């Protein structure tokens, strides 16, 4: 199977309201170009330096999504061009994104990452922390960021019932806050689902899936 045929097959199965992020981390630019030539314009990377290198080499109509954990001191490297940051999980990080976006004279879209998995190792906020962040950013100090939704990763398990439970939990948190409508916070995007679980995520209300290996093949 080629990258093009993988991509087109996945796209043909996605509902219209679901956005596909092609997760291209570790893959060479030639692979990304194959997806680009098949029409893909949204790519997800998890390392800022790698994303920057690919940004520099590739067509400028691509939207670059940062899907990995972000270190505060590296935000400045992606601030000029990043289109959406999925993994925001602290006020400190939001402050830095806002500061760097201001320098670039842009507004940077962000998703708040929720901790929905059982594993301790995954990043993300609990509901109390989410609430706290949402109330803090309503002040005038965050004019250069916009929270457009939530992101989450389910537990790495074969147990579909558990994954479904976690996705539905995230969807319910999303629904709870969806009515919020302030200048810098309007939840319209729910980023959940990867190669192994995106169909289930869509059934549970995902509007954005992050798919890597099913498009580009397994990573080393
Ligand atoms: C790598 C990665 C993906 C894609 O994983 P696949 O299983 O290859 O589809 C999705 N989301 C995040 C946050 C990732 O780091």
mmCIF file of C-alpha atoms and ligand atoms in Angstrom:
data_model
loop_
_atom_site.group_PDB
_atom_site.id
_atom_site.type_symbol
_atom_site.label_atom_id
_atom_site.label_comp_id
_atom_site.label_asym_id
_atom_site.label_seq_id
_atom_site.Cartn_x
_atom_site.Cartn_y
_atom_site.Cartn_z
ATOM 1 C CA UNK A 1 0.000 0.000 0.000
ATOM 2 C CA UNK A 2 1.280 3.463 -0.858
ATOM 3 C CA UNK A 3 1.018 6.554 1.323
ATOM 4 C CA UNK A 4 -1.372 8.017 -1.212
ATOM 5 C CA UNK A 5 -3.717 5.038 -1.199
ATOM 6 C CA UNK A 6 -3.630 4.771 2.609
ATOM 7 C CA UNK A 7 -4.468 8.441 2.900
ATOM 8 C CA UNK A 8 -7.274 8.408 0.359
ATOM 9 C CA UNK A 9 -8.816 5.323 1.890
ATOM 10 C CA UNK A 10 -8.839 6.841 5.378
ATOM 11 C CA UNK A 11 -10.205 10.138 4.084
ATOM 12 C CA UNK A 12 -13.019 8.420 2.230
ATOM 13 C CA UNK A 13 -14.217 6.924 5.524
ATOM 14 C CA UNK A 14 -14.105 10.101 7.611
ATOM 15 C CA UNK A 15 -17.345 12.008 8.220
ATOM 16 C CA UNK A 16 -17.339 15.519 6.759
ATOM 17 C CA UNK A 17 -17.033 17.235 10.133
ATOM 18 C CA UNK A 18 -13.877 15.302 11.104
ATOM 19 C CA UNK A 19 -10.484 16.826 10.310
ATOM 20 C CA UNK A 20 -7.542 14.572 9.532
ATOM 21 C CA UNK A 21 -4.127 15.434 10.947
ATOM 22 C CA UNK A 22 -1.488 13.348 9.146
ATOM 23 C CA UNK A 23 1.044 12.531 11.868
ATOM 24 C CA UNK A 24 4.381 12.586 10.092
ATOM 25 C CA UNK A 25 6.856 12.519 13.003
ATOM 26 C CA UNK A 26 10.129 10.681 12.208
ATOM 27 C CA UNK A 27 9.167 10.401 8.509
ATOM 28 C CA UNK A 28 11.262 12.006 5.744
ATOM 29 C CA UNK A 29 10.059 15.018 3.761
ATOM 30 C CA UNK A 30 9.683 12.794 0.675
ATOM 31 C CA UNK A 31 6.967 10.822 2.493
ATOM 32 C CA UNK A 32 5.196 13.997 3.562
ATOM 33 C CA UNK A 33 5.353 15.271 -0.016
ATOM 34 C CA UNK A 34 3.612 12.132 -1.193
ATOM 35 C CA UNK A 35 0.751 12.904 1.181
ATOM 36 C CA UNK A 36 0.846 16.569 0.151
ATOM 37 C CA UNK A 37 0.541 15.630 -3.504
ATOM 38 C CA UNK A 38 -2.460 13.470 -2.627
ATOM 39 C CA UNK A 39 -4.104 16.590 -1.194
ATOM 40 C CA UNK A 40 -3.153 16.512 2.499
ATOM 41 C CA UNK A 41 -2.487 19.962 3.992
ATOM 42 C CA UNK A 42 -2.478 19.336 7.746
ATOM 43 C CA UNK A 43 0.538 17.623 9.273
ATOM 44 C CA UNK A 44 1.226 16.788 12.912
ATOM 45 C CA UNK A 45 4.679 16.640 14.482
ATOM 46 C CA UNK A 46 5.736 16.056 18.067
ATOM 47 C CA UNK A 47 9.175 17.689 18.089
ATOM 48 C CA UNK A 48 9.535 21.399 17.490
ATOM 49 C CA UNK A 49 12.908 21.236 15.757
ATOM 50 C CA UNK A 50 11.783 18.513 13.370
ATOM 51 C CA UNK A 51 8.612 20.445 12.578
ATOM 52 C CA UNK A 52 10.637 23.592 11.919
ATOM 53 C CA UNK A 53 12.983 21.774 9.539
ATOM 54 C CA UNK A 54 10.061 20.321 7.601
ATOM 55 C CA UNK A 55 8.272 23.678 7.567
ATOM 56 C CA UNK A 56 11.345 25.249 5.985
ATOM 57 C CA UNK A 57 11.537 22.638 3.255
ATOM 58 C CA UNK A 58 7.896 22.253 2.344
ATOM 59 C CA UNK A 59 5.158 24.277 0.588
ATOM 60 C CA UNK A 60 3.817 27.172 2.586
ATOM 61 C CA UNK A 61 0.132 26.291 2.374
ATOM 62 C CA UNK A 62 0.618 23.493 4.920
ATOM 63 C CA UNK A 63 -0.891 23.807 8.392
ATOM 64 C CA UNK A 64 1.523 22.521 11.016
ATOM 65 C CA UNK A 65 0.097 21.045 14.206
ATOM 66 C CA UNK A 66 2.246 20.470 17.269
ATOM 67 C CA UNK A 67 0.861 17.303 18.846
ATOM 68 C CA UNK A 68 3.618 16.533 21.345
ATOM 69 C CA UNK A 69 4.456 17.806 24.770
ATOM 70 C CA UNK A 70 5.803 21.343 24.525
ATOM 71 C CA UNK A 71 8.697 22.698 26.535
ATOM 72 C CA UNK A 72 8.203 26.339 27.419
ATOM 73 C CA UNK A 73 11.655 27.399 26.228
ATOM 74 C CA UNK A 74 11.009 26.041 22.714
ATOM 75 C CA UNK A 75 7.719 27.799 21.992
ATOM 76 C CA UNK A 76 9.546 30.674 20.294
ATOM 77 C CA UNK A 77 10.820 28.410 17.524
ATOM 78 C CA UNK A 78 7.355 27.474 16.301
ATOM 79 C CA UNK A 79 5.494 30.696 17.140
ATOM 80 C CA UNK A 80 6.026 32.208 13.664
ATOM 81 C CA UNK A 81 4.233 29.423 11.831
ATOM 82 C CA UNK A 82 2.475 26.814 14.001
ATOM 83 C CA UNK A 83 -1.194 26.493 13.191
ATOM 84 C CA UNK A 84 -2.511 24.559 16.200
ATOM 85 C CA UNK A 85 -0.879 23.392 19.442
ATOM 86 C CA UNK A 86 -2.647 20.272 20.751
ATOM 87 C CA UNK A 87 -0.818 19.548 23.968
ATOM 88 C CA UNK A 88 -1.275 22.605 26.162
ATOM 89 C CA UNK A 89 -1.535 21.537 29.776
ATOM 90 C CA UNK A 90 -0.468 24.444 31.965
ATOM 91 C CA UNK A 91 -1.103 28.117 32.470
ATOM 92 C CA UNK A 92 2.631 28.694 32.380
ATOM 93 C CA UNK A 93 2.798 27.269 28.868
ATOM 94 C CA UNK A 94 -0.198 29.322 27.752
ATOM 95 C CA UNK A 95 1.487 32.455 29.041
ATOM 96 C CA UNK A 96 4.588 31.695 27.018
ATOM 97 C CA UNK A 97 2.568 30.896 23.866
ATOM 98 C CA UNK A 98 0.699 34.175 24.322
ATOM 99 C CA UNK A 99 3.953 36.084 24.767
ATOM 100 C CA UNK A 100 5.584 34.597 21.674
ATOM 101 C CA UNK A 101 2.411 34.995 19.602
ATOM 102 C CA UNK A 102 2.307 38.671 20.571
ATOM 103 C CA UNK A 103 5.890 39.097 19.337
ATOM 104 C CA UNK A 104 4.864 37.564 16.031
ATOM 105 C CA UNK A 105 1.724 39.662 15.938
ATOM 106 C CA UNK A 106 -0.475 36.582 15.634
ATOM 107 C CA UNK A 107 -3.141 34.695 17.511
ATOM 108 C CA UNK A 108 -2.174 31.056 18.050
ATOM 109 C CA UNK A 109 -4.906 28.427 18.346
ATOM 110 C CA UNK A 110 -4.495 25.924 21.175
ATOM 111 C CA UNK A 111 -6.161 22.795 22.496
ATOM 112 C CA UNK A 112 -6.052 21.982 26.176
ATOM 113 C CA UNK A 113 -4.847 18.449 26.765
ATOM 114 C CA UNK A 114 -6.927 16.459 29.229
ATOM 115 C CA UNK A 115 -5.676 13.455 31.186
ATOM 116 C CA UNK A 116 -8.201 10.720 30.415
ATOM 117 C CA UNK A 117 -6.011 7.599 30.460
ATOM 118 C CA UNK A 118 -5.327 5.353 33.410
ATOM 119 C CA UNK A 119 -1.587 5.509 32.888
ATOM 120 C CA UNK A 120 0.319 7.917 35.097
ATOM 121 C CA UNK A 121 2.808 8.806 32.395
ATOM 122 C CA UNK A 122 0.516 10.664 30.028
ATOM 123 C CA UNK A 123 0.362 14.425 30.255
ATOM 124 C CA UNK A 124 -2.795 16.397 30.689
ATOM 125 C CA UNK A 125 -5.131 18.309 32.962
ATOM 126 C CA UNK A 126 -7.800 17.068 35.313
ATOM 127 C CA UNK A 127 -11.186 18.775 35.351
ATOM 128 C CA UNK A 128 -10.359 21.103 38.222
ATOM 129 C CA UNK A 129 -7.216 22.299 36.449
ATOM 130 C CA UNK A 130 -9.181 22.798 33.238
ATOM 131 C CA UNK A 131 -11.718 24.905 35.091
ATOM 132 C CA UNK A 132 -8.959 26.983 36.613
ATOM 133 C CA UNK A 133 -7.300 27.660 33.270
ATOM 134 C CA UNK A 134 -10.589 28.542 31.604
ATOM 135 C CA UNK A 135 -11.356 31.099 34.277
ATOM 136 C CA UNK A 136 -7.839 32.587 34.218
ATOM 137 C CA UNK A 137 -7.656 33.172 30.490
ATOM 138 C CA UNK A 138 -10.803 35.240 30.529
ATOM 139 C CA UNK A 139 -8.732 38.143 31.686
ATOM 140 C CA UNK A 140 -7.313 40.608 29.189
ATOM 141 C CA UNK A 141 -3.854 39.140 29.423
ATOM 142 C CA UNK A 142 -4.345 36.437 26.835
ATOM 143 C CA UNK A 143 -5.184 38.290 23.672
ATOM 144 C CA UNK A 144 -2.838 36.318 21.449
ATOM 145 C CA UNK A 145 -4.072 32.820 22.113
ATOM 146 C CA UNK A 146 -7.375 31.166 21.367
ATOM 147 C CA UNK A 147 -8.530 27.968 23.016
ATOM 148 C CA UNK A 148 -10.493 26.165 20.328
ATOM 149 C CA UNK A 149 -10.971 22.786 21.954
ATOM 150 C CA UNK A 150 -9.693 19.819 23.910
ATOM 151 C CA UNK A 151 -7.332 16.947 23.162
ATOM 152 C CA UNK A 152 -6.874 13.602 24.842
ATOM 153 C CA UNK A 153 -5.232 10.223 24.502
ATOM 154 C CA UNK A 154 -6.815 6.993 25.697
ATOM 155 C CA UNK A 155 -4.970 4.310 27.620
ATOM 156 C CA UNK A 156 -2.722 2.099 25.485
ATOM 157 C CA UNK A 157 -4.763 -1.093 25.722
ATOM 158 C CA UNK A 158 -6.616 -3.650 23.616
ATOM 159 C CA UNK A 159 -9.676 -3.169 25.811
ATOM 160 C CA UNK A 160 -12.128 -1.310 23.555
ATOM 161 C CA UNK A 161 -14.613 -0.807 26.372
ATOM 162 C CA UNK A 162 -12.063 1.038 28.408
ATOM 163 C CA UNK A 163 -10.966 3.203 25.473
ATOM 164 C CA UNK A 164 -14.595 3.992 24.721
ATOM 165 C CA UNK A 165 -15.244 4.933 28.331
ATOM 166 C CA UNK A 166 -12.280 7.324 28.276
ATOM 167 C CA UNK A 167 -13.314 8.921 24.985
ATOM 168 C CA UNK A 168 -16.873 9.394 26.220
ATOM 169 C CA UNK A 169 -15.525 10.951 29.385
ATOM 170 C CA UNK A 170 -13.561 13.478 27.339
ATOM 171 C CA UNK A 171 -16.610 14.167 25.171
ATOM 172 C CA UNK A 172 -18.677 14.887 28.267
ATOM 173 C CA UNK A 173 -16.078 17.341 29.586
ATOM 174 C CA UNK A 174 -16.049 18.981 26.161
ATOM 175 C CA UNK A 175 -19.843 19.245 26.120
ATOM 176 C CA UNK A 176 -19.842 20.757 29.593
ATOM 177 C CA UNK A 177 -17.689 23.655 28.421
ATOM 178 C CA UNK A 178 -18.861 23.942 24.833
ATOM 179 C CA UNK A 179 -21.268 26.738 25.605
ATOM 180 C CA UNK A 180 -18.423 28.963 26.792
ATOM 181 C CA UNK A 181 -18.097 31.709 24.278
ATOM 182 C CA UNK A 182 -15.544 34.343 25.102
ATOM 183 C CA UNK A 183 -13.131 36.244 22.927
ATOM 184 C CA UNK A 184 -10.321 33.768 23.390
ATOM 185 C CA UNK A 185 -12.195 30.584 24.141
ATOM 186 C CA UNK A 186 -14.655 28.814 21.886
ATOM 187 C CA UNK A 187 -14.614 25.057 21.947
ATOM 188 C CA UNK A 188 -15.235 23.719 18.450
ATOM 189 C CA UNK A 189 -12.591 21.007 18.200
ATOM 190 C CA UNK A 190 -12.274 17.689 19.989
ATOM 191 C CA UNK A 191 -8.962 16.046 19.074
ATOM 192 C CA UNK A 192 -9.056 12.356 19.895
ATOM 193 C CA UNK A 193 -8.273 9.173 18.012
ATOM 194 C CA UNK A 194 -5.096 7.725 16.470
ATOM 195 C CA UNK A 195 -4.445 4.869 14.007
ATOM 196 C CA UNK A 196 -5.660 2.157 16.356
ATOM 197 C CA UNK A 197 -8.739 3.819 17.755
ATOM 198 C CA UNK A 198 -9.917 6.625 15.496
ATOM 199 C CA UNK A 199 -13.136 4.933 14.340
ATOM 200 C CA UNK A 200 -14.125 4.470 17.967
ATOM 201 C CA UNK A 201 -13.119 8.072 18.725
ATOM 202 C CA UNK A 202 -15.365 9.329 15.919
ATOM 203 C CA UNK A 203 -18.278 7.287 17.265
ATOM 204 C CA UNK A 204 -17.639 9.002 20.593
ATOM 205 C CA UNK A 205 -17.732 12.504 19.095
ATOM 206 C CA UNK A 206 -14.207 13.289 17.890
ATOM 207 C CA UNK A 207 -13.901 16.112 15.357
ATOM 208 C CA UNK A 208 -10.157 15.764 14.742
ATOM 209 C CA UNK A 209 -8.162 12.546 14.370
ATOM 210 C CA UNK A 210 -4.377 12.303 14.508
ATOM 211 C CA UNK A 211 -3.288 9.416 12.285
ATOM 212 C CA UNK A 212 0.325 8.423 11.672
ATOM 213 C CA UNK A 213 1.211 4.787 11.105
ATOM 214 C CA UNK A 214 -1.940 3.919 9.153
ATOM 215 C CA UNK A 215 -0.883 6.516 6.584
ATOM 216 C CA UNK A 216 2.920 6.459 6.609
ATOM 217 C CA UNK A 217 3.592 2.929 7.908
ATOM 218 C CA UNK A 218 5.076 1.917 11.239
ATOM 219 C CA UNK A 219 7.794 4.082 12.763
ATOM 220 C CA UNK A 220 11.208 2.749 13.801
HETATM 221 C C1 LIG B 1 2.346 9.647 17.323
HETATM 222 C C2 LIG B 1 1.088 10.272 17.742
HETATM 223 C C3 LIG B 1 -0.113 10.014 17.067
HETATM 224 C C4 LIG B 1 -0.236 9.072 15.889
HETATM 225 O O1 LIG B 1 -0.068 7.756 16.269
HETATM 226 P P1 LIG B 1 -0.373 6.540 15.266
HETATM 227 O O2 LIG B 1 -0.706 5.409 16.162
HETATM 228 O O3 LIG B 1 0.856 6.323 14.474
HETATM 229 O O4 LIG B 1 -1.531 6.939 14.419
HETATM 230 C C5 LIG B 1 -1.252 10.683 17.496
HETATM 231 N N1 LIG B 1 -1.221 11.533 18.540
HETATM 232 C C6 LIG B 1 -0.101 11.793 19.209
HETATM 233 C C7 LIG B 1 -0.147 12.750 20.343
HETATM 234 C C8 LIG B 1 1.086 11.166 18.845
HETATM 235 O O5 LIG B 1 2.209 11.437 19.533
#
